């Protein structure tokens, strides 16, 4: 027997009826984003590896450990090609596109959203996959368009709270922090290096490396034994300059005014280097260990780091897989897929049934087609099994008279309906 081929580790199939939930979440998201002026952007899943090295950061777990990257073939057999990567996140791609297509020439702030797969070679577990989906959005533009305003941060956070409410997700927590600007970061990193000097030998090997290369990344450490040490390290918020302090205070003031509840978390730095000032995460108790539904923040220097003009921005990414997990219990699994099962009775009736199906589908009736080789009993059983609401019998007599037997599979009642009234009767 041929060897069974299975899906690759960390990759999974999304099957119906769960995909119905995915679709309804995505359409709720699109509707809400439209109210805030966001438009869809679609960037490629494959990008130049350097894009992520220069934005997310070489020292982050995402780039250092988790990227699917490879060197492409050159044009000639002997030639080595470009280093490529499957995107581990989508902000870098959006900012690359913003620069490449000179989107700053468009008036005002640009508001983009995306929905699509991302790839990280993480250890798979519940809520953590190697291909997962993110729903994200970015607000970006020249400083003259107001892109640095704390009002933008507050608007984005309010939109997220509204989205979770609209999806009836209760029990979420919004955690916020400010990770400051580049200068603050230099001073904070110095303070961290000094504080780590005497303790780092007790920490994990990753932290020992991070302490040298990029001390801020120590806060990404998940090793339990390191946590008491991390607890005692200096706080980012003590190293903010006056402008960053005022920015953060204004964001908090606006959130409070809009009654968007939040908690301050001065250890929240998020695992990506490009963040500046506001950083945030929404967590949910029902998710267990992987409890972050979404995360995001500001990235005021990212465009310049990628060779673009000054274009401060803020964005977020919702883990769609995890968002769906929080909805799973509430989801109704028994959506009936079909209004009508058409049962062709006898030779030649497949043609008539197909015609009738075409007619009814054009009038928005969902149809499952039977087969003329089935006896009536088998047809009715099939119709019930697939959860159709009605069975419609198509035999020679029906075609001649133009009157069709329509059986309500819920009540068992059967009526005779003229061809032109079937759609109305089913929809009634
Ligand atoms: P990040 O891009 O790391 O800020 O992640 C944003 C969100 O994406 C997280 O809050 C998670 O909900 C989701 N996420 C990140 N990595 C994974 C993964 N491997 N599997 C499923 N969801 C993920």
CSV table of C-alpha atoms and ligand atoms in Angstrom, one decimal:
chain,number,residue,atom,x,y,z
A,1,UNK,CA,0.0,0.0,0.0
A,2,UNK,CA,1.2,3.5,-0.7
A,3,UNK,CA,2.5,5.5,2.2
A,4,UNK,CA,0.0,7.8,3.8
A,5,UNK,CA,0.9,11.4,3.4
A,6,UNK,CA,0.0,13.7,6.3
A,7,UNK,CA,0.0,17.4,6.8
A,8,UNK,CA,3.3,18.8,7.9
A,9,UNK,CA,4.1,19.3,11.6
A,10,UNK,CA,2.6,22.6,12.9
A,11,UNK,CA,0.4,23.0,9.8
A,12,UNK,CA,-3.3,22.2,10.0
A,13,UNK,CA,-6.4,21.9,7.9
A,14,UNK,CA,-9.3,24.1,8.6
A,15,UNK,CA,-12.4,22.2,7.9
A,16,UNK,CA,-16.1,23.0,7.6
A,17,UNK,CA,-18.2,23.8,9.6
A,18,UNK,CA,-15.4,25.7,11.5
A,19,UNK,CA,-14.5,27.6,8.3
A,20,UNK,CA,-18.0,29.1,8.5
A,21,UNK,CA,-16.9,30.7,11.8
A,22,UNK,CA,-13.7,32.0,10.2
A,23,UNK,CA,-15.7,33.5,7.4
A,24,UNK,CA,-18.2,35.2,9.7
A,25,UNK,CA,-15.4,36.6,11.9
A,26,UNK,CA,-13.7,37.9,8.8
A,27,UNK,CA,-16.8,39.6,7.5
A,28,UNK,CA,-17.5,41.2,10.9
A,29,UNK,CA,-13.9,42.5,10.9
A,30,UNK,CA,-14.2,43.9,7.4
A,31,UNK,CA,-17.4,45.7,8.3
A,32,UNK,CA,-16.0,47.2,11.4
A,33,UNK,CA,-12.7,48.2,9.8
A,34,UNK,CA,-14.6,50.0,7.1
A,35,UNK,CA,-16.3,52.2,9.7
A,36,UNK,CA,-12.8,53.4,10.7
A,37,UNK,CA,-11.6,54.0,7.2
A,38,UNK,CA,-9.3,50.9,6.8
A,39,UNK,CA,-8.8,49.4,3.4
A,40,UNK,CA,-7.4,46.0,2.6
A,41,UNK,CA,-3.8,45.5,1.5
A,42,UNK,CA,-2.4,42.1,0.3
A,43,UNK,CA,1.3,41.6,0.4
A,44,UNK,CA,3.2,38.4,-0.7
A,45,UNK,CA,3.9,35.6,1.7
A,46,UNK,CA,7.5,35.5,0.5
A,47,UNK,CA,9.8,38.4,1.1
A,48,UNK,CA,13.5,39.2,1.1
A,49,UNK,CA,14.9,37.8,4.3
A,50,UNK,CA,16.6,41.1,5.1
A,51,UNK,CA,13.2,42.8,5.4
A,52,UNK,CA,12.6,40.9,8.6
A,53,UNK,CA,16.2,41.1,9.9
A,54,UNK,CA,16.1,44.9,9.6
A,55,UNK,CA,12.6,45.4,11.1
A,56,UNK,CA,11.6,42.6,13.5
A,57,UNK,CA,15.3,42.4,14.5
A,58,UNK,CA,18.1,39.9,14.2
A,59,UNK,CA,18.1,39.1,17.9
A,60,UNK,CA,14.4,38.4,18.3
A,61,UNK,CA,13.2,34.9,18.6
A,62,UNK,CA,11.1,35.3,15.5
A,63,UNK,CA,14.1,36.0,13.3
A,64,UNK,CA,16.8,34.2,15.2
A,65,UNK,CA,15.0,30.9,15.8
A,66,UNK,CA,11.7,30.7,14.0
A,67,UNK,CA,12.0,31.9,10.5
A,68,UNK,CA,11.4,29.6,7.5
A,69,UNK,CA,14.2,31.0,5.3
A,70,UNK,CA,16.2,29.6,2.4
A,71,UNK,CA,18.5,30.7,-0.3
A,72,UNK,CA,16.8,30.8,-3.7
A,73,UNK,CA,18.4,29.3,-6.8
A,74,UNK,CA,20.2,31.9,-9.0
A,75,UNK,CA,19.3,32.4,-12.6
A,76,UNK,CA,22.3,30.3,-13.7
A,77,UNK,CA,22.8,26.8,-12.3
A,78,UNK,CA,26.0,27.8,-10.6
A,79,UNK,CA,24.8,31.1,-9.3
A,80,UNK,CA,23.5,31.5,-5.7
A,81,UNK,CA,20.3,33.4,-5.4
A,82,UNK,CA,18.7,35.8,-3.0
A,83,UNK,CA,17.9,34.8,0.7
A,84,UNK,CA,14.1,34.6,1.0
A,85,UNK,CA,11.7,34.0,3.9
A,86,UNK,CA,8.1,33.1,4.5
A,87,UNK,CA,6.7,36.1,6.3
A,88,UNK,CA,6.6,35.6,10.1
A,89,UNK,CA,4.4,38.7,10.4
A,90,UNK,CA,2.9,41.3,8.1
A,91,UNK,CA,3.8,44.8,9.4
A,92,UNK,CA,7.2,44.7,7.7
A,93,UNK,CA,5.6,43.8,4.4
A,94,UNK,CA,3.0,46.5,4.7
A,95,UNK,CA,5.7,49.2,5.4
A,96,UNK,CA,7.8,47.8,2.6
A,97,UNK,CA,4.9,48.3,0.2
A,98,UNK,CA,4.2,51.7,1.6
A,99,UNK,CA,7.7,52.8,0.7
A,100,UNK,CA,7.9,50.9,-2.6
A,101,UNK,CA,4.7,52.4,-3.9
A,102,UNK,CA,5.3,55.8,-2.5
A,103,UNK,CA,2.0,55.6,-0.6
A,104,UNK,CA,3.0,58.7,1.4
A,105,UNK,CA,2.1,60.7,-1.7
A,106,UNK,CA,-1.6,59.9,-1.0
A,107,UNK,CA,-3.4,62.4,1.1
A,108,UNK,CA,-3.6,62.1,4.9
A,109,UNK,CA,-3.0,59.0,7.0
A,110,UNK,CA,-3.0,55.6,5.3
A,111,UNK,CA,-5.1,52.9,7.0
A,112,UNK,CA,-4.6,49.4,5.9
A,113,UNK,CA,-5.8,46.0,7.1
A,114,UNK,CA,-4.8,42.5,6.1
A,115,UNK,CA,-6.0,39.0,6.7
A,116,UNK,CA,-3.6,36.2,5.9
A,117,UNK,CA,-1.3,33.3,6.9
A,118,UNK,CA,2.0,33.9,8.7
A,119,UNK,CA,4.8,31.3,9.3
A,120,UNK,CA,7.0,30.7,12.4
A,121,UNK,CA,8.9,27.5,13.2
A,122,UNK,CA,7.7,27.4,16.8
A,123,UNK,CA,7.1,24.3,18.9
A,124,UNK,CA,3.5,23.5,18.0
A,125,UNK,CA,1.0,23.3,20.9
A,126,UNK,CA,-2.6,24.3,21.5
A,127,UNK,CA,-3.0,27.8,20.1
A,128,UNK,CA,0.4,27.8,18.5
A,129,UNK,CA,0.9,26.7,14.9
A,130,UNK,CA,3.7,27.0,12.3
A,131,UNK,CA,1.2,28.4,9.8
A,132,UNK,CA,-1.3,30.7,11.6
A,133,UNK,CA,-3.5,33.5,10.5
A,134,UNK,CA,-3.3,37.1,11.5
A,135,UNK,CA,-5.9,39.9,11.1
A,136,UNK,CA,-3.9,43.1,11.3
A,137,UNK,CA,-4.2,46.8,10.6
A,138,UNK,CA,-1.7,49.6,10.3
A,139,UNK,CA,-2.1,53.4,10.4
A,140,UNK,CA,0.9,55.1,8.8
A,141,UNK,CA,1.7,58.5,7.3
A,142,UNK,CA,4.0,61.5,7.3
A,143,UNK,CA,4.3,63.3,10.7
A,144,UNK,CA,2.6,66.3,9.0
A,145,UNK,CA,-0.6,64.2,8.6
A,146,UNK,CA,-0.7,63.6,12.4
A,147,UNK,CA,0.7,60.1,12.4
A,148,UNK,CA,2.4,60.6,15.7
A,149,UNK,CA,-0.7,61.7,17.5
A,150,UNK,CA,-1.6,59.8,20.7
A,151,UNK,CA,-5.2,60.1,19.4
A,152,UNK,CA,-4.3,57.6,16.7
A,153,UNK,CA,-3.1,55.1,19.3
A,154,UNK,CA,-6.3,55.6,21.3
A,155,UNK,CA,-8.5,55.2,18.2
A,156,UNK,CA,-6.8,51.9,17.2
A,157,UNK,CA,-7.2,50.5,20.8
A,158,UNK,CA,-10.9,51.6,20.9
A,159,UNK,CA,-11.5,49.9,17.6
A,160,UNK,CA,-10.0,46.7,19.0
A,161,UNK,CA,-12.2,46.9,22.1
A,162,UNK,CA,-15.2,47.5,19.8
A,163,UNK,CA,-14.3,44.5,17.6
A,164,UNK,CA,-14.0,42.1,20.6
A,165,UNK,CA,-17.4,43.4,21.9
A,166,UNK,CA,-19.0,43.0,18.5
A,167,UNK,CA,-17.7,39.4,18.3
A,168,UNK,CA,-19.2,38.9,21.8
A,169,UNK,CA,-15.8,38.1,23.3
A,170,UNK,CA,-16.0,38.9,27.0
A,171,UNK,CA,-13.3,38.7,29.7
A,172,UNK,CA,-10.4,40.2,27.7
A,173,UNK,CA,-7.7,42.3,29.3
A,174,UNK,CA,-5.9,45.1,27.6
A,175,UNK,CA,-2.3,45.6,28.8
A,176,UNK,CA,-0.4,48.6,27.8
A,177,UNK,CA,3.1,50.0,28.2
A,178,UNK,CA,5.4,52.6,26.6
A,179,UNK,CA,8.7,51.3,25.3
A,180,UNK,CA,9.9,54.9,24.5
A,181,UNK,CA,11.7,56.2,21.5
A,182,UNK,CA,15.2,55.4,20.2
A,183,UNK,CA,17.1,57.6,22.6
A,184,UNK,CA,15.2,56.3,25.6
A,185,UNK,CA,16.0,52.9,24.5
A,186,UNK,CA,19.8,53.6,24.4
A,187,UNK,CA,19.6,54.8,28.0
A,188,UNK,CA,17.4,52.0,29.1
A,189,UNK,CA,19.7,49.4,27.4
A,190,UNK,CA,22.7,50.8,29.3
A,191,UNK,CA,20.8,50.6,32.6
A,192,UNK,CA,19.8,47.0,31.7
A,193,UNK,CA,23.3,46.0,30.9
A,194,UNK,CA,24.5,47.4,34.2
A,195,UNK,CA,21.8,45.7,36.1
A,196,UNK,CA,22.3,42.4,34.3
A,197,UNK,CA,26.1,42.4,34.8
A,198,UNK,CA,26.0,40.7,38.2
A,199,UNK,CA,23.0,38.4,37.6
A,200,UNK,CA,23.2,37.3,34.0
A,201,UNK,CA,25.4,34.2,34.7
A,202,UNK,CA,22.4,32.8,36.6
A,203,UNK,CA,20.1,33.2,33.6
A,204,UNK,CA,19.5,31.0,30.5
A,205,UNK,CA,21.9,30.9,27.6
A,206,UNK,CA,19.5,33.0,25.5
A,207,UNK,CA,19.5,35.7,28.1
A,208,UNK,CA,23.3,35.6,28.4
A,209,UNK,CA,23.5,36.3,24.6
A,210,UNK,CA,20.7,38.9,24.7
A,211,UNK,CA,22.4,40.8,27.6
A,212,UNK,CA,25.3,41.3,25.2
A,213,UNK,CA,23.6,42.0,22.0
A,214,UNK,CA,20.1,43.5,22.8
A,215,UNK,CA,19.3,43.6,26.5
A,216,UNK,CA,15.7,44.6,26.0
A,217,UNK,CA,15.0,41.2,24.5
A,218,UNK,CA,15.6,39.7,28.0
A,219,UNK,CA,12.0,40.6,28.7
A,220,UNK,CA,10.9,38.0,26.0
A,221,UNK,CA,12.4,35.2,28.1
A,222,UNK,CA,9.8,32.6,29.1
A,223,UNK,CA,12.2,30.4,31.3
A,224,UNK,CA,10.5,30.3,34.8
A,225,UNK,CA,13.8,30.3,36.7
A,226,UNK,CA,14.7,33.6,35.1
A,227,UNK,CA,11.5,35.4,36.0
A,228,UNK,CA,12.4,36.5,39.6
A,229,UNK,CA,15.6,38.1,38.1
A,230,UNK,CA,13.6,39.8,35.4
A,231,UNK,CA,11.2,41.1,37.9
A,232,UNK,CA,13.9,43.1,39.6
A,233,UNK,CA,15.3,44.7,36.4
A,234,UNK,CA,14.8,48.5,35.8
A,235,UNK,CA,11.5,49.6,34.3
A,236,UNK,CA,11.3,51.1,30.8
A,237,UNK,CA,8.8,53.7,32.0
A,238,UNK,CA,11.4,55.2,34.3
A,239,UNK,CA,13.6,56.0,31.3
A,240,UNK,CA,11.1,57.8,29.1
A,241,UNK,CA,11.9,61.4,28.0
A,242,UNK,CA,9.3,64.1,28.6
A,243,UNK,CA,7.8,63.8,25.1
A,244,UNK,CA,7.3,60.1,25.4
A,245,UNK,CA,5.9,60.4,28.9
A,246,UNK,CA,3.4,63.0,27.7
A,247,UNK,CA,2.5,60.9,24.7
A,248,UNK,CA,1.8,57.9,26.9
A,249,UNK,CA,-0.2,60.0,29.4
A,250,UNK,CA,-2.4,61.3,26.6
A,251,UNK,CA,-3.1,57.8,25.3
A,252,UNK,CA,-4.2,56.7,28.8
A,253,UNK,CA,-6.3,59.8,29.2
A,254,UNK,CA,-8.1,59.2,25.9
A,255,UNK,CA,-8.7,55.5,26.7
A,256,UNK,CA,-10.1,56.4,30.1
A,257,UNK,CA,-12.4,59.0,28.5
A,258,UNK,CA,-13.7,56.4,26.1
A,259,UNK,CA,-14.1,53.9,28.9
A,260,UNK,CA,-11.7,51.4,27.3
A,261,UNK,CA,-10.4,49.6,30.3
A,262,UNK,CA,-6.7,48.8,30.5
A,263,UNK,CA,-4.0,47.7,32.9
A,264,UNK,CA,-0.4,49.0,32.9
A,265,UNK,CA,2.3,46.4,32.4
A,266,UNK,CA,5.8,47.8,32.6
A,267,UNK,CA,7.3,44.4,31.5
A,268,UNK,CA,5.5,44.4,28.2
A,269,UNK,CA,8.1,45.0,25.5
A,270,UNK,CA,6.7,42.7,22.8
A,271,UNK,CA,9.0,40.4,20.9
A,272,UNK,CA,9.8,42.7,18.0
A,273,UNK,CA,12.5,45.4,17.8
A,274,UNK,CA,10.6,47.9,15.8
A,275,UNK,CA,8.2,49.0,18.5
A,276,UNK,CA,8.4,52.5,19.9
A,277,UNK,CA,6.2,54.2,22.5
A,278,UNK,CA,2.8,52.5,22.9
A,279,UNK,CA,3.0,48.7,23.1
A,280,UNK,CA,-0.1,46.6,23.9
A,281,UNK,CA,-1.5,43.2,24.1
A,282,UNK,CA,-5.1,41.8,24.6
A,283,UNK,CA,-5.1,38.6,26.6
A,284,UNK,CA,-8.0,36.2,27.3
A,285,UNK,CA,-8.3,33.8,30.2
A,286,UNK,CA,-9.9,31.0,28.2
A,287,UNK,CA,-6.8,30.5,26.1
A,288,UNK,CA,-4.5,28.9,28.6
A,289,UNK,CA,-0.7,29.3,28.2
A,290,UNK,CA,-0.9,31.0,24.9
A,291,UNK,CA,-3.2,33.7,26.2
A,292,UNK,CA,-2.4,36.6,23.9
A,293,UNK,CA,-5.2,37.1,21.3
A,294,UNK,CA,-3.5,40.1,19.8
A,295,UNK,CA,-0.6,42.4,20.1
A,296,UNK,CA,0.7,45.6,18.6
A,297,UNK,CA,2.3,48.9,19.0
A,298,UNK,CA,3.8,52.0,17.5
A,299,UNK,CA,6.8,51.8,15.1
A,300,UNK,CA,7.9,55.3,14.5
A,301,UNK,CA,11.3,54.6,13.0
A,302,UNK,CA,10.5,51.5,11.0
A,303,UNK,CA,10.1,53.2,7.6
A,304,UNK,CA,13.5,54.9,7.9
A,305,UNK,CA,15.1,51.6,9.0
A,306,UNK,CA,13.8,50.2,5.7
A,307,UNK,CA,15.1,53.1,3.6
A,308,UNK,CA,11.8,55.1,3.5
A,309,UNK,CA,10.9,58.6,4.6
A,310,UNK,CA,9.8,59.4,8.1
A,311,UNK,CA,6.4,57.6,8.5
A,312,UNK,CA,5.4,57.0,12.1
A,313,UNK,CA,2.8,54.4,12.5
A,314,UNK,CA,0.9,52.1,14.8
A,315,UNK,CA,-0.6,48.7,14.1
A,316,UNK,CA,-1.6,45.4,15.6
A,317,UNK,CA,-2.1,41.7,14.7
A,318,UNK,CA,-4.8,39.5,16.0
A,319,UNK,CA,-4.1,35.8,16.1
A,320,UNK,CA,-7.1,34.6,14.2
A,321,UNK,CA,-6.7,31.0,15.2
A,322,UNK,CA,-6.8,32.1,18.9
A,323,UNK,CA,-9.7,34.5,18.3
A,324,UNK,CA,-11.7,31.6,16.9
A,325,UNK,CA,-10.8,29.4,19.9
A,326,UNK,CA,-12.4,31.9,22.2
A,327,UNK,CA,-15.5,31.8,20.1
A,328,UNK,CA,-15.7,28.1,19.6
A,329,UNK,CA,-18.0,27.4,22.5
A,330,UNK,CA,-20.5,29.9,21.4
A,331,UNK,CA,-20.4,28.8,17.8
A,332,UNK,CA,-23.4,27.0,16.5
A,333,UNK,CA,-22.2,23.9,14.7
A,334,UNK,CA,-25.5,23.0,13.1
A,335,UNK,CA,-25.9,25.6,10.4
A,336,UNK,CA,-28.0,23.9,7.8
A,337,UNK,CA,-26.0,24.1,4.6
A,338,UNK,CA,-28.9,23.5,2.2
A,339,UNK,CA,-32.4,24.8,1.7
A,340,UNK,CA,-33.4,22.1,-0.8
A,341,UNK,CA,-32.3,18.6,-1.7
A,342,UNK,CA,-33.4,17.9,-5.3
A,343,UNK,CA,-34.3,14.2,-5.9
A,344,UNK,CA,-34.4,13.3,-9.6
A,345,UNK,CA,-36.5,10.2,-10.0
A,346,UNK,CA,-35.8,7.9,-13.0
A,347,UNK,CA,-33.7,8.0,-16.2
A,348,UNK,CA,-33.2,11.4,-17.8
A,349,UNK,CA,-34.2,13.3,-14.7
A,350,UNK,CA,-30.6,14.5,-13.9
A,351,UNK,CA,-30.9,16.9,-16.8
A,352,UNK,CA,-34.2,18.3,-15.5
A,353,UNK,CA,-32.9,18.5,-11.9
A,354,UNK,CA,-29.8,20.3,-13.0
A,355,UNK,CA,-31.9,22.9,-14.9
A,356,UNK,CA,-34.2,23.4,-11.9
A,357,UNK,CA,-31.2,23.7,-9.6
A,358,UNK,CA,-29.7,26.4,-11.8
A,359,UNK,CA,-33.0,28.3,-11.8
A,360,UNK,CA,-33.3,28.1,-8.0
A,361,UNK,CA,-29.7,28.9,-7.2
A,362,UNK,CA,-30.1,32.1,-9.2
A,363,UNK,CA,-32.8,33.0,-6.8
A,364,UNK,CA,-30.5,32.4,-3.8
A,365,UNK,CA,-31.8,29.0,-2.8
A,366,UNK,CA,-29.0,26.7,-1.6
A,367,UNK,CA,-29.3,23.3,-3.4
A,368,UNK,CA,-27.9,19.8,-3.0
A,369,UNK,CA,-28.4,17.7,-6.1
A,370,UNK,CA,-29.3,14.0,-5.9
A,371,UNK,CA,-28.9,11.4,-8.6
A,372,UNK,CA,-31.4,9.7,-10.9
A,373,UNK,CA,-30.1,6.3,-9.9
A,374,UNK,CA,-31.3,6.8,-6.3
A,375,UNK,CA,-34.6,5.4,-5.3
A,376,UNK,CA,-37.0,7.8,-3.5
A,377,UNK,CA,-36.3,6.2,-0.1
A,378,UNK,CA,-32.5,6.7,-0.5
A,379,UNK,CA,-33.0,10.2,-1.7
A,380,UNK,CA,-35.1,11.2,1.3
A,381,UNK,CA,-32.6,9.6,3.7
A,382,UNK,CA,-29.7,11.5,2.1
A,383,UNK,CA,-31.7,14.7,2.3
A,384,UNK,CA,-32.3,14.2,6.0
A,385,UNK,CA,-28.7,13.2,6.7
A,386,UNK,CA,-27.2,16.4,5.2
A,387,UNK,CA,-29.7,18.5,7.1
A,388,UNK,CA,-31.6,19.9,4.1
A,389,UNK,CA,-34.8,21.7,5.0
A,390,UNK,CA,-36.8,20.5,2.0
A,391,UNK,CA,-36.7,17.7,-0.5
A,392,UNK,CA,-38.0,18.5,-4.0
A,393,UNK,CA,-39.0,15.6,-6.2
A,394,UNK,CA,-38.3,15.8,-9.9
A,395,UNK,CA,-40.0,13.1,-12.0
A,396,UNK,CA,-41.5,12.8,-15.4
A,397,UNK,CA,-45.0,13.7,-14.1
A,398,UNK,CA,-43.7,16.8,-12.3
A,399,UNK,CA,-42.0,18.0,-15.5
A,400,UNK,CA,-45.1,17.5,-17.6
A,401,UNK,CA,-47.5,19.2,-15.1
A,402,UNK,CA,-45.1,21.9,-13.9
A,403,UNK,CA,-46.2,21.0,-10.3
A,404,UNK,CA,-43.5,19.7,-8.0
A,405,UNK,CA,-43.7,17.8,-4.8
A,406,UNK,CA,-42.0,19.7,-2.0
A,407,UNK,CA,-41.5,17.9,1.3
A,408,UNK,CA,-40.7,19.8,4.5
A,409,UNK,CA,-38.2,17.5,6.2
A,410,UNK,CA,-38.8,19.0,9.6
A,411,UNK,CA,-42.5,18.5,9.7
A,412,UNK,CA,-42.9,15.8,7.1
A,413,UNK,CA,-45.6,17.9,5.4
A,414,UNK,CA,-45.7,17.6,1.6
A,415,UNK,CA,-47.2,20.1,-0.8
A,416,UNK,CA,-47.5,20.5,-4.5
A,417,UNK,CA,-46.0,23.7,-5.8
A,418,UNK,CA,-45.9,25.3,-9.3
A,419,UNK,CA,-42.3,25.7,-10.6
A,420,UNK,CA,-42.3,29.5,-10.3
A,421,UNK,CA,-43.4,29.4,-6.7
A,422,UNK,CA,-40.8,27.0,-5.3
A,423,UNK,CA,-38.2,29.7,-4.4
A,424,UNK,CA,-40.7,31.9,-2.6
A,425,UNK,CA,-42.2,28.9,-0.7
A,426,UNK,CA,-38.8,27.7,0.5
A,427,UNK,CA,-37.7,31.2,1.5
A,428,UNK,CA,-41.0,32.0,3.3
B,1,LIG,P1,3.0,38.9,17.3
B,1,LIG,O1,3.1,39.1,15.8
B,1,LIG,O2,4.1,38.0,17.8
B,1,LIG,O3,2.9,40.2,18.0
B,1,LIG,O4,1.7,38.1,17.5
B,1,LIG,C1,0.4,38.7,17.4
B,1,LIG,C2,-0.6,37.6,17.7
B,1,LIG,O5,-0.5,36.6,16.7
B,1,LIG,C3,-0.4,36.9,19.0
B,1,LIG,O6,-1.1,37.7,20.0
B,1,LIG,C4,-1.1,35.6,18.8
B,1,LIG,O7,-2.5,35.7,19.0
B,1,LIG,C5,-0.8,35.3,17.3
B,1,LIG,N1,0.3,34.4,17.1
B,1,LIG,C6,1.6,34.6,17.1
B,1,LIG,N2,2.3,33.5,16.9
B,1,LIG,C7,1.4,32.5,16.7
B,1,LIG,C8,1.5,31.1,16.5
B,1,LIG,N3,2.6,30.5,16.3
B,1,LIG,N4,0.3,30.4,16.4
B,1,LIG,C9,-0.9,31.0,16.5
B,1,LIG,N5,-1.0,32.3,16.8
B,1,LIG,C10,0.1,33.1,16.9
